[in-house]
Amino acid sequence: MSIYSKLYRDIIFPFYSSFIKKSEVYNEYSRSLTRLNWSKSELIDFQWQQLEKLLHHCWHNVPFYKEHWKQSGITDISEIKNLDDFAKLPVLTKQDVAEHYDQLIPSIYKGKNIKKATGGSTGTPFRFELNELSNDARQAIMWRGYGWLGLGLGVKSLFLWGDNIGEASRLRALKENLYHRFYNRKMVSTFTMNLNNLEEYITTINTYKPEAIISYVNPLYKIAQFINQNNMRVFSPKTLLTGAEPLYDFQRIEIEKAFNAKVYNTYGCREFMLIAAECKKQQGLHINIDHLVVETLNEKKEPITGEVGDIVITDLMNYGMPLIRYVNGDRATLSTSACTCGNPLPMIEKVNGRKSDVIKTIAGHMIPGELFPHLFKEFEGITKFQVKQSNINNIDIYLVTNEKFNPSDKQLITEEINKYSKQALAINFHIVDDIPLTSSGKYRVTISEL
């Protein structure tokens, strides 16, 4: 770690956070580190205490929830005495938030909240708000999670991430550049990445020499493929963190081979920031239960563990626009095992992608979206792909191909997919020049509009 990195972590950032910004980020960060010394039962007790306070706040100050919960049979919030009772409360959907936006904001926070929006990877941007302390707390939790993977406060880092929309003025660009330099990081947009400019990204990495790289999965995977295919040399950081998209084992292997460094996966979303992260043991992703309540539900809306379910999340700190049992559209498997690293936070065994990534058939069978990356990696002639379902009878597959592509591959792909569909699912192939990213800079391999 450089001298600046140490000064930043121990002196500059604490002073900047507490006395210049007058925020609670560093204080929350310090408290969150202390909680990692607690036992799991102590963390669960803390989680319930925070949740109980939030539920009472919602009952008395958030009009939507009182009515929403009364409709489900709750006559008084004191009836919710533990997490089992909490699981009886109805879930909150994106549509609920859109239709009852104003009713979800307590009067004391109206006009004072920080406004946010997701990139709209599902087709419709999602807007929400949070109070300042909640924003500080989620930043603290992010730094804690990144920290145990080698990308803590002050570490020289390079972000292969999205970019701001619109043309930035010179003044704005200068301010953002200085801001990121202060944090000892370099931001590199993946929005303009294509097969013809990958070498420019490698040059940037070699010139900047970051201690850590954090990236969307697919851009880093594409760079790694290019490095390995062309036998190139690239600077090896101490750690690589991926997020925003599912990380498959074959992608992890390819990236680690290219950079000669370990890849660690994280899971988060804009509504809550960092939800869970791997540790050095890589036995699952540790869930930040001192900041969130994370559940998985089956089709009957019943809590489950050890099998794939729909994720519902509650932010314990967002009093400005509480999201209680919010369905974020992702699916995961909660683990019943404890990690051998000693971190008391419980784990997600696997993030299984978005619920909308599942391909459905008229007979009621479902093909998980994760099948397709594993299938298409076997075809050297396919550079990029996307599977899209608009109706129950067929799917469209968009392919970016190279000189190794053989038209007979289409038949092999069709046969393999229909092994899982259990019927003759009509498959339409489209050879295209490129497949666009979502507005948030992510690459979706599977889209179901059903």
Short mmCIF file of C-alpha atoms in Angstrom, two decimals:
data_model
loop_
_atom_site.label_atom_id
_atom_site.label_comp_id
_atom_site.label_asym_id
_atom_site.label_seq_id
_atom_site.Cartn_x
_atom_site.Cartn_y
_atom_site.Cartn_z
CA MET A 1 0.00 0.00 0.00
CA SER A 2 1.32 3.43 -0.97
CA ILE A 3 1.97 6.28 1.48
CA TYR A 4 -1.06 8.14 0.10
CA SER A 5 -3.25 5.07 0.54
CA LYS A 6 -2.29 4.77 4.21
CA LEU A 7 -2.72 8.49 4.83
CA TYR A 8 -6.07 8.45 3.05
CA ARG A 9 -7.38 5.50 5.06
CA ASP A 10 -6.13 6.62 8.47
CA ILE A 11 -6.20 10.43 8.33
CA ILE A 12 -7.54 12.06 5.15
CA PHE A 13 -10.81 10.17 4.75
CA PRO A 14 -11.82 10.23 8.45
CA PHE A 15 -11.19 14.00 8.54
CA TYR A 16 -12.88 14.62 5.18
CA SER A 17 -15.93 12.52 6.07
CA SER A 18 -16.49 13.86 9.56
CA PHE A 19 -15.42 17.51 9.33
CA ILE A 20 -15.59 18.55 5.67
CA LYS A 21 -18.56 16.55 4.39
CA LYS A 22 -20.07 16.29 7.90
CA SER A 23 -21.34 12.84 7.01
CA GLU A 24 -21.58 9.63 9.02
CA VAL A 25 -19.77 7.45 6.46
CA TYR A 26 -16.57 6.94 8.42
CA ASN A 27 -18.35 6.53 11.76
CA GLU A 28 -20.73 3.99 10.24
CA TYR A 29 -17.75 2.25 8.63
CA SER A 30 -15.96 1.97 11.99
CA ARG A 31 -19.07 0.64 13.69
CA SER A 32 -19.65 -1.89 10.90
CA LEU A 33 -16.11 -3.25 11.32
CA THR A 34 -16.70 -3.68 15.06
CA ARG A 35 -19.81 -5.76 14.35
CA LEU A 36 -17.71 -8.35 12.50
CA ASN A 37 -16.29 -9.28 15.91
CA TRP A 38 -19.75 -10.20 17.14
CA SER A 39 -21.25 -13.68 17.11
CA LYS A 40 -23.90 -14.57 14.53
CA SER A 41 -26.58 -14.55 17.25
CA GLU A 42 -25.54 -11.06 18.34
CA LEU A 43 -25.80 -9.88 14.72
CA ILE A 44 -29.27 -11.41 14.38
CA ASP A 45 -30.37 -9.68 17.61
CA PHE A 46 -29.03 -6.38 16.30
CA GLN A 47 -30.78 -6.93 12.98
CA TRP A 48 -34.11 -7.52 14.73
CA GLN A 49 -33.70 -4.43 16.93
CA GLN A 50 -33.10 -2.28 13.84
CA LEU A 51 -35.98 -3.90 11.99
CA GLU A 52 -38.41 -3.45 14.88
CA LYS A 53 -37.64 0.28 15.02
CA LEU A 54 -38.12 0.59 11.27
CA LEU A 55 -41.45 -1.25 11.31
CA HIS A 56 -42.81 1.04 14.03
CA HIS A 57 -41.61 4.05 12.02
CA CYS A 58 -43.44 2.74 8.95
CA TRP A 59 -46.66 1.99 10.85
CA HIS A 60 -46.87 5.50 12.30
CA ASN A 61 -45.32 7.59 9.51
CA VAL A 62 -45.68 5.84 6.14
CA PRO A 63 -49.34 5.83 4.99
CA PHE A 64 -48.88 3.11 2.39
CA TYR A 65 -47.58 0.46 4.77
CA LYS A 66 -50.26 0.85 7.43
CA GLU A 67 -52.97 0.32 4.82
CA HIS A 68 -50.98 -2.36 2.97
CA TRP A 69 -50.40 -4.38 6.13
CA LYS A 70 -53.95 -3.94 7.44
CA GLN A 71 -55.23 -5.48 4.21
CA SER A 72 -53.14 -8.57 4.99
CA GLY A 73 -54.71 -8.92 8.45
CA ILE A 74 -52.29 -6.94 10.65
CA THR A 75 -54.28 -4.81 13.10
CA ASP A 76 -51.29 -3.46 15.04
CA ILE A 77 -47.55 -3.50 14.34
CA SER A 78 -46.91 -4.94 17.80
CA GLU A 79 -48.19 -8.24 16.38
CA ILE A 80 -44.87 -8.58 14.53
CA LYS A 81 -42.68 -9.96 17.32
CA ASN A 82 -39.92 -11.78 15.39
CA LEU A 83 -38.61 -12.60 11.92
CA ASP A 84 -41.16 -15.40 11.49
CA ASP A 85 -43.96 -12.88 12.02
CA PHE A 86 -42.18 -10.44 9.73
CA ALA A 87 -42.29 -13.03 6.93
CA LYS A 88 -46.10 -12.83 7.05
CA LEU A 89 -46.07 -9.23 5.82
CA PRO A 90 -46.89 -8.81 2.10
CA VAL A 91 -44.05 -8.16 -0.31
CA LEU A 92 -43.44 -4.82 -2.03
CA THR A 93 -43.15 -4.79 -5.84
CA LYS A 94 -41.73 -2.23 -8.23
CA GLN A 95 -45.29 -1.59 -9.39
CA ASP A 96 -46.36 -0.88 -5.79
CA VAL A 97 -43.61 1.73 -5.52
CA ALA A 98 -44.51 3.34 -8.84
CA GLU A 99 -48.24 3.51 -8.01
CA HIS A 100 -47.87 4.67 -4.39
CA TYR A 101 -44.64 6.67 -4.59
CA ASP A 102 -45.76 9.67 -2.53
CA GLN A 103 -47.45 7.50 0.12
CA LEU A 104 -44.13 5.70 0.73
CA ILE A 105 -42.36 8.89 1.81
CA PRO A 106 -42.93 10.11 5.41
CA SER A 107 -43.95 13.76 5.54
CA ILE A 108 -40.85 14.67 7.59
CA TYR A 109 -38.60 13.49 4.73
CA LYS A 110 -40.48 14.98 1.77
CA GLY A 111 -38.14 17.21 -0.21
CA LYS A 112 -35.14 16.23 1.94
CA ASN A 113 -34.30 12.80 0.52
CA ILE A 114 -31.67 11.82 -2.00
CA LYS A 115 -33.33 10.73 -5.24
CA LYS A 116 -32.03 7.71 -7.15
CA ALA A 117 -33.00 5.60 -10.17
CA THR A 118 -31.96 2.24 -11.53
CA GLY A 119 -30.76 1.90 -15.10
CA GLY A 120 -33.94 0.16 -16.19
CA SER A 121 -32.45 -3.18 -17.31
CA THR A 122 -35.98 -4.60 -17.12
CA GLY A 123 -37.19 -2.00 -19.62
CA THR A 124 -38.65 0.47 -17.13
CA PRO A 125 -36.45 2.73 -14.96
CA PHE A 126 -37.15 2.36 -11.24
CA ARG A 127 -37.10 5.50 -9.10
CA PHE A 128 -36.74 5.65 -5.35
CA GLU A 129 -35.44 7.85 -2.52
CA LEU A 130 -33.38 7.49 0.64
CA ASN A 131 -32.42 9.71 3.55
CA GLU A 132 -28.84 10.95 4.02
CA LEU A 133 -27.94 8.64 6.92
CA SER A 134 -29.07 5.65 4.87
CA ASN A 135 -26.85 6.79 2.02
CA ASP A 136 -23.90 7.13 4.41
CA ALA A 137 -24.53 3.69 5.90
CA ARG A 138 -24.66 1.89 2.56
CA GLN A 139 -21.38 3.50 1.51
CA ALA A 140 -19.83 2.31 4.78
CA ILE A 141 -21.05 -1.25 4.19
CA MET A 142 -19.66 -1.15 0.66
CA TRP A 143 -16.21 -0.12 1.90
CA ARG A 144 -16.30 -2.84 4.54
CA GLY A 145 -17.12 -5.54 1.98
CA TYR A 146 -14.58 -4.28 -0.53
CA GLY A 147 -12.04 -4.00 2.28
CA TRP A 148 -11.95 -7.68 3.18
CA LEU A 149 -11.23 -8.37 -0.50
CA GLY A 150 -8.32 -5.93 -0.79
CA LEU A 151 -10.16 -2.90 -2.18
CA GLY A 152 -10.58 -0.87 0.97
CA LEU A 153 -10.38 2.86 1.61
CA GLY A 154 -7.44 4.45 -0.19
CA VAL A 155 -6.42 1.43 -2.28
CA LYS A 156 -5.32 2.42 -5.77
CA SER A 157 -8.11 1.04 -7.92
CA LEU A 158 -9.46 1.02 -11.46
CA PHE A 159 -13.20 0.76 -12.11
CA LEU A 160 -14.40 -0.72 -15.40
CA TRP A 161 -17.92 0.59 -14.96
CA GLY A 162 -20.70 2.62 -16.51
CA ASP A 163 -20.53 6.29 -17.31
CA ASN A 164 -22.70 9.35 -16.83
CA ILE A 165 -25.29 9.92 -19.52
CA GLY A 166 -24.84 13.00 -21.68
CA GLU A 167 -21.87 15.14 -22.60
CA ALA A 168 -20.04 16.45 -19.55
CA SER A 169 -18.86 20.05 -19.53
CA ARG A 170 -15.15 20.72 -19.02
CA LEU A 171 -15.81 21.96 -15.50
CA ARG A 172 -17.88 18.91 -14.62
CA ALA A 173 -15.29 16.56 -16.13
CA LEU A 174 -12.53 18.31 -14.15
CA LYS A 175 -14.49 18.06 -10.90
CA GLU A 176 -15.21 14.36 -11.44
CA ASN A 177 -11.58 13.66 -12.30
CA LEU A 178 -10.37 15.40 -9.12
CA TYR A 179 -13.05 13.62 -7.08
CA HIS A 180 -11.92 10.18 -8.25
CA ARG A 181 -8.24 11.08 -7.81
CA PHE A 182 -9.01 12.02 -4.23
CA TYR A 183 -10.43 8.51 -3.73
CA ASN A 184 -7.28 7.11 -5.43
CA ARG A 185 -9.25 5.51 -8.23
CA LYS A 186 -9.61 5.75 -11.97
CA MET A 187 -12.97 5.36 -13.71
CA VAL A 188 -12.98 3.80 -17.18
CA SER A 189 -16.29 3.60 -19.03
CA THR A 190 -17.31 0.28 -20.54
CA PHE A 191 -20.12 1.88 -22.55
CA THR A 192 -17.83 2.38 -25.54
CA MET A 193 -16.07 -1.00 -25.32
CA ASN A 194 -16.11 -3.08 -28.51
CA LEU A 195 -14.03 -5.79 -30.16
CA ASN A 196 -11.87 -3.19 -31.93
CA ASN A 197 -10.71 -1.16 -28.92
CA LEU A 198 -9.97 -3.82 -26.27
CA GLU A 199 -6.24 -3.16 -26.56
CA GLU A 200 -6.82 0.44 -25.41
CA TYR A 201 -8.31 -0.85 -22.14
CA ILE A 202 -5.31 -3.14 -21.62
CA THR A 203 -2.95 -0.21 -22.21
CA THR A 204 -4.85 1.83 -19.60
CA ILE A 205 -4.49 -0.99 -17.06
CA ASN A 206 -0.79 -1.40 -17.79
CA THR A 207 -0.18 2.34 -17.50
CA TYR A 208 -2.23 2.94 -14.35
CA LYS A 209 -1.07 -0.24 -12.52
CA PRO A 210 -3.96 -0.51 -10.04
CA GLU A 211 -3.74 -2.56 -6.86
CA ALA A 212 -7.35 -3.59 -7.45
CA ILE A 213 -9.78 -3.70 -10.36
CA ILE A 214 -13.55 -3.70 -9.98
CA SER A 215 -15.67 -4.36 -13.04
CA TYR A 216 -18.89 -5.50 -14.56
CA VAL A 217 -18.41 -9.20 -15.31
CA ASN A 218 -18.71 -9.23 -19.09
CA PRO A 219 -16.33 -6.37 -19.97
CA LEU A 220 -13.62 -7.91 -17.80
CA TYR A 221 -14.30 -11.33 -19.31
CA LYS A 222 -14.03 -9.94 -22.85
CA ILE A 223 -10.72 -8.26 -22.01
CA ALA A 224 -9.46 -11.51 -20.46
CA GLN A 225 -10.42 -13.51 -23.55
CA PHE A 226 -8.57 -11.03 -25.76
CA ILE A 227 -5.46 -11.24 -23.56
CA ASN A 228 -5.45 -15.02 -23.53
CA GLN A 229 -6.20 -15.44 -27.23
CA ASN A 230 -3.40 -13.06 -28.22
CA ASN A 231 -0.93 -14.22 -25.56
CA MET A 232 -0.60 -10.66 -24.24
CA ARG A 233 0.90 -9.43 -21.00
CA VAL A 234 -1.16 -7.34 -18.61
CA PHE A 235 -0.41 -5.80 -15.24
CA SER A 236 -1.50 -8.15 -12.45
CA PRO A 237 -3.40 -6.40 -9.64
CA LYS A 238 -3.57 -7.85 -6.14
CA THR A 239 -7.31 -8.41 -6.43
CA LEU A 240 -10.16 -8.39 -8.93
CA LEU A 241 -13.78 -7.72 -7.91
CA THR A 242 -16.77 -8.33 -10.15
CA GLY A 243 -20.37 -7.25 -9.75
CA ALA A 244 -23.63 -6.14 -11.43
CA GLU A 245 -23.86 -9.31 -13.55
CA PRO A 246 -23.74 -13.06 -12.79
CA LEU A 247 -20.19 -14.49 -12.65
CA TYR A 248 -19.92 -18.01 -14.07
CA ASP A 249 -17.11 -20.43 -13.25
CA PHE A 250 -15.75 -20.47 -16.81
CA GLN A 251 -15.56 -16.66 -16.76
CA ARG A 252 -13.73 -16.67 -13.42
CA ILE A 253 -11.18 -19.16 -14.81
CA GLU A 254 -10.60 -17.08 -17.96
CA ILE A 255 -10.17 -13.81 -16.02
CA GLU A 256 -7.82 -15.31 -13.43
CA LYS A 257 -5.69 -16.83 -16.20
CA ALA A 258 -5.36 -13.49 -17.98
CA PHE A 259 -4.56 -11.35 -14.93
CA ASN A 260 -2.82 -13.94 -12.75
CA ALA A 261 -4.95 -12.75 -9.84
CA LYS A 262 -7.93 -14.04 -7.89
CA VAL A 263 -11.43 -12.95 -8.86
CA TYR A 264 -13.94 -12.26 -6.08
CA ASN A 265 -17.62 -11.89 -6.74
CA THR A 266 -19.96 -9.34 -5.15
CA TYR A 267 -23.73 -8.96 -5.30
CA GLY A 268 -25.63 -5.73 -5.08
CA CYS A 269 -28.21 -3.52 -6.74
CA ARG A 270 -28.72 0.20 -6.90
CA GLU A 271 -31.64 0.12 -4.48
CA PHE A 272 -29.41 -1.21 -1.67
CA MET A 273 -25.79 -0.99 -2.92
CA LEU A 274 -23.68 -3.91 -1.64
CA ILE A 275 -25.88 -6.81 -0.51
CA ALA A 276 -23.29 -9.57 -0.19
CA ALA A 277 -19.68 -10.34 -1.09
CA GLU A 278 -17.33 -13.28 -1.22
CA CYS A 279 -14.39 -13.51 1.16
CA LYS A 280 -10.95 -14.98 0.49
CA LYS A 281 -12.31 -18.49 1.24
CA GLN A 282 -14.87 -18.20 -1.60
CA GLN A 283 -17.42 -20.48 0.08
CA GLY A 284 -20.35 -18.19 -0.73
CA LEU A 285 -21.22 -14.51 -0.45
CA HIS A 286 -21.50 -13.00 3.04
CA ILE A 287 -24.82 -11.14 3.50
CA ASN A 288 -24.74 -7.76 5.23
CA ILE A 289 -27.49 -8.65 7.71
CA ASP A 290 -26.57 -5.76 10.00
CA HIS A 291 -27.72 -3.44 7.22
CA LEU A 292 -30.36 -5.52 5.40
CA VAL A 293 -32.86 -8.32 5.82
CA VAL A 294 -32.45 -10.69 2.85
CA GLU A 295 -35.00 -13.44 2.26
CA THR A 296 -35.72 -15.89 -0.56
CA LEU A 297 -39.28 -16.98 -1.32
CA ASN A 298 -40.76 -19.86 -3.29
CA GLU A 299 -43.69 -19.54 -5.71
CA LYS A 300 -46.11 -19.61 -2.76
CA LYS A 301 -44.31 -16.61 -1.20
CA GLU A 302 -42.96 -18.85 1.59
CA PRO A 303 -39.42 -18.27 2.97
CA ILE A 304 -36.96 -20.95 1.87
CA THR A 305 -33.29 -21.77 2.41
CA GLY A 306 -31.05 -24.13 0.48
CA GLU A 307 -32.99 -23.85 -2.79
CA VAL A 308 -33.48 -21.21 -5.45
CA GLY A 309 -36.00 -18.52 -4.59
CA ASP A 310 -37.01 -14.94 -5.36
CA ILE A 311 -35.01 -12.40 -3.39
CA VAL A 312 -36.85 -9.92 -1.15
CA ILE A 313 -34.88 -7.26 0.72
CA THR A 314 -35.49 -4.76 3.50
CA ASP A 315 -33.13 -1.81 4.02
CA LEU A 316 -32.83 -1.30 7.78
CA MET A 317 -31.51 2.26 7.45
CA ASN A 318 -33.74 3.85 4.82
CA TYR A 319 -36.28 5.82 6.82
CA GLY A 320 -36.76 8.35 4.00
CA MET A 321 -38.54 5.87 1.70
CA PRO A 322 -38.57 2.48 3.41
CA LEU A 323 -38.45 -0.55 1.12
CA ILE A 324 -39.92 -3.37 3.22
CA ARG A 325 -39.75 -6.90 1.76
CA TYR A 326 -38.99 -5.43 -1.66
CA VAL A 327 -38.86 -7.87 -4.59
CA ASN A 328 -35.83 -6.82 -6.62
CA GLY A 329 -36.33 -9.32 -9.46
CA ASP A 330 -33.28 -11.49 -8.71
CA ARG A 331 -33.10 -15.12 -7.62
CA ALA A 332 -30.64 -16.73 -5.24
CA THR A 333 -29.97 -19.69 -2.96
CA LEU A 334 -29.40 -18.92 0.72
CA SER A 335 -26.80 -21.14 2.35
CA THR A 336 -27.28 -23.11 5.56
CA SER A 337 -23.51 -23.44 6.07
CA ALA A 338 -21.12 -21.18 7.98
CA CYS A 339 -17.95 -19.95 6.30
CA THR A 340 -14.64 -21.17 7.71
CA CYS A 341 -13.15 -17.65 7.44
CA GLY A 342 -14.59 -16.63 10.81
CA ASN A 343 -16.78 -13.84 9.41
CA PRO A 344 -20.09 -14.19 11.31
CA LEU A 345 -22.26 -12.87 8.45
CA PRO A 346 -24.41 -15.66 6.92
CA MET A 347 -24.10 -16.51 3.26
CA ILE A 348 -25.73 -16.71 -0.11
CA GLU A 349 -24.68 -19.96 -1.71
CA LYS A 350 -25.31 -18.70 -5.23
CA VAL A 351 -26.90 -15.77 -7.04
CA ASN A 352 -28.97 -17.41 -9.77
CA GLY A 353 -29.70 -14.37 -11.94
CA ARG A 354 -32.89 -12.46 -12.62
CA LYS A 355 -36.30 -14.06 -12.42
CA SER A 356 -36.96 -12.66 -15.90
CA ASP A 357 -33.97 -14.64 -17.20
CA VAL A 358 -35.95 -17.89 -17.06
CA ILE A 359 -37.20 -19.17 -20.44
CA LYS A 360 -40.66 -20.73 -20.23
CA THR A 361 -42.47 -23.31 -22.36
CA ILE A 362 -46.15 -23.90 -23.04
CA ALA A 363 -45.92 -27.23 -21.19
CA GLY A 364 -44.85 -25.42 -18.03
CA HIS A 365 -41.15 -26.28 -18.15
CA MET A 366 -38.54 -23.63 -17.35
CA ILE A 367 -35.01 -23.25 -18.70
CA PRO A 368 -32.72 -21.28 -16.32
CA GLY A 369 -30.89 -18.39 -17.91
CA GLU A 370 -27.56 -19.72 -16.65
CA LEU A 371 -27.78 -22.62 -19.16
CA PHE A 372 -27.01 -20.36 -22.09
CA PRO A 373 -23.56 -19.01 -21.09
CA HIS A 374 -22.45 -22.59 -20.43
CA LEU A 375 -23.85 -23.72 -23.77
CA PHE A 376 -22.52 -20.95 -26.00
CA LYS A 377 -19.01 -21.02 -24.53
CA GLU A 378 -18.54 -24.35 -26.33
CA PHE A 379 -18.84 -22.70 -29.76
CA GLU A 380 -15.65 -20.87 -30.76
CA GLY A 381 -17.42 -19.25 -33.70
CA ILE A 382 -19.77 -17.30 -31.42
CA THR A 383 -18.31 -14.09 -30.03
CA LYS A 384 -21.42 -12.78 -28.30
CA PHE A 385 -25.04 -13.86 -27.89
CA GLN A 386 -28.40 -12.92 -26.46
CA VAL A 387 -31.50 -15.07 -25.96
CA LYS A 388 -34.85 -13.31 -26.00
CA GLN A 389 -38.36 -14.69 -25.43
CA SER A 390 -41.37 -12.63 -26.46
CA ASN A 391 -43.97 -15.42 -26.59
CA ILE A 392 -44.38 -18.87 -25.10
CA ASN A 393 -43.83 -20.82 -28.32
CA ASN A 394 -40.41 -19.63 -29.46
CA ILE A 395 -37.23 -17.76 -28.65
CA ASP A 396 -34.98 -15.48 -30.67
CA ILE A 397 -31.22 -15.95 -30.46
CA TYR A 398 -28.99 -13.08 -31.58
CA LEU A 399 -25.42 -14.06 -32.47
CA VAL A 400 -22.26 -12.09 -33.15
CA THR A 401 -20.07 -14.57 -35.00
CA ASN A 402 -16.49 -14.88 -36.29
CA GLU A 403 -14.75 -16.87 -39.01
CA LYS A 404 -14.95 -20.09 -36.98
CA PHE A 405 -18.74 -20.11 -36.98
CA ASN A 406 -20.34 -23.02 -38.82
CA PRO A 407 -24.02 -22.82 -39.86
CA SER A 408 -24.43 -26.38 -38.59
CA ASP A 409 -23.86 -24.97 -35.08
CA LYS A 410 -27.44 -23.71 -35.19
CA GLN A 411 -28.78 -27.26 -35.31
CA LEU A 412 -26.56 -28.37 -32.43
CA ILE A 413 -27.70 -25.39 -30.33
CA THR A 414 -31.36 -26.12 -31.13
CA GLU A 415 -31.03 -29.77 -30.14
CA GLU A 416 -29.28 -28.92 -26.89
CA ILE A 417 -31.86 -26.32 -25.84
CA ASN A 418 -34.75 -28.64 -26.63
CA LYS A 419 -33.28 -31.25 -24.29
CA TYR A 420 -34.24 -28.86 -21.51
CA SER A 421 -37.46 -27.47 -22.96
CA LYS A 422 -38.87 -31.05 -23.21
CA GLN A 423 -40.56 -30.09 -26.47
CA ALA A 424 -39.80 -28.65 -29.90
CA LEU A 425 -39.35 -24.99 -28.95
CA ALA A 426 -39.11 -22.91 -32.12
CA ILE A 427 -35.73 -21.13 -32.22
CA ASN A 428 -35.08 -18.20 -34.53
CA PHE A 429 -31.44 -17.27 -35.15
CA HIS A 430 -30.32 -13.76 -36.07
CA ILE A 431 -26.73 -12.97 -37.07
CA VAL A 432 -26.01 -9.38 -35.99
CA ASP A 433 -23.02 -7.03 -35.89
CA ASP A 434 -23.34 -6.31 -32.18
CA ILE A 435 -25.66 -6.63 -29.19
CA PRO A 436 -26.32 -3.37 -27.32
CA LEU A 437 -25.80 -2.94 -23.59
CA THR A 438 -28.61 -1.86 -21.31
CA SER A 439 -28.85 1.83 -20.39
CA SER A 440 -26.84 1.08 -17.22
CA GLY A 441 -23.99 -0.46 -19.20
CA LYS A 442 -24.78 -4.09 -18.43
CA TYR A 443 -24.97 -6.96 -20.87
CA ARG A 444 -28.02 -9.19 -20.54
CA VAL A 445 -27.56 -12.66 -22.03
CA THR A 446 -31.19 -13.71 -21.48
CA ILE A 447 -34.36 -11.64 -21.66
CA SER A 448 -37.87 -12.96 -21.08
CA GLU A 449 -40.76 -10.61 -21.75
CA LEU A 450 -43.36 -13.09 -20.46
#
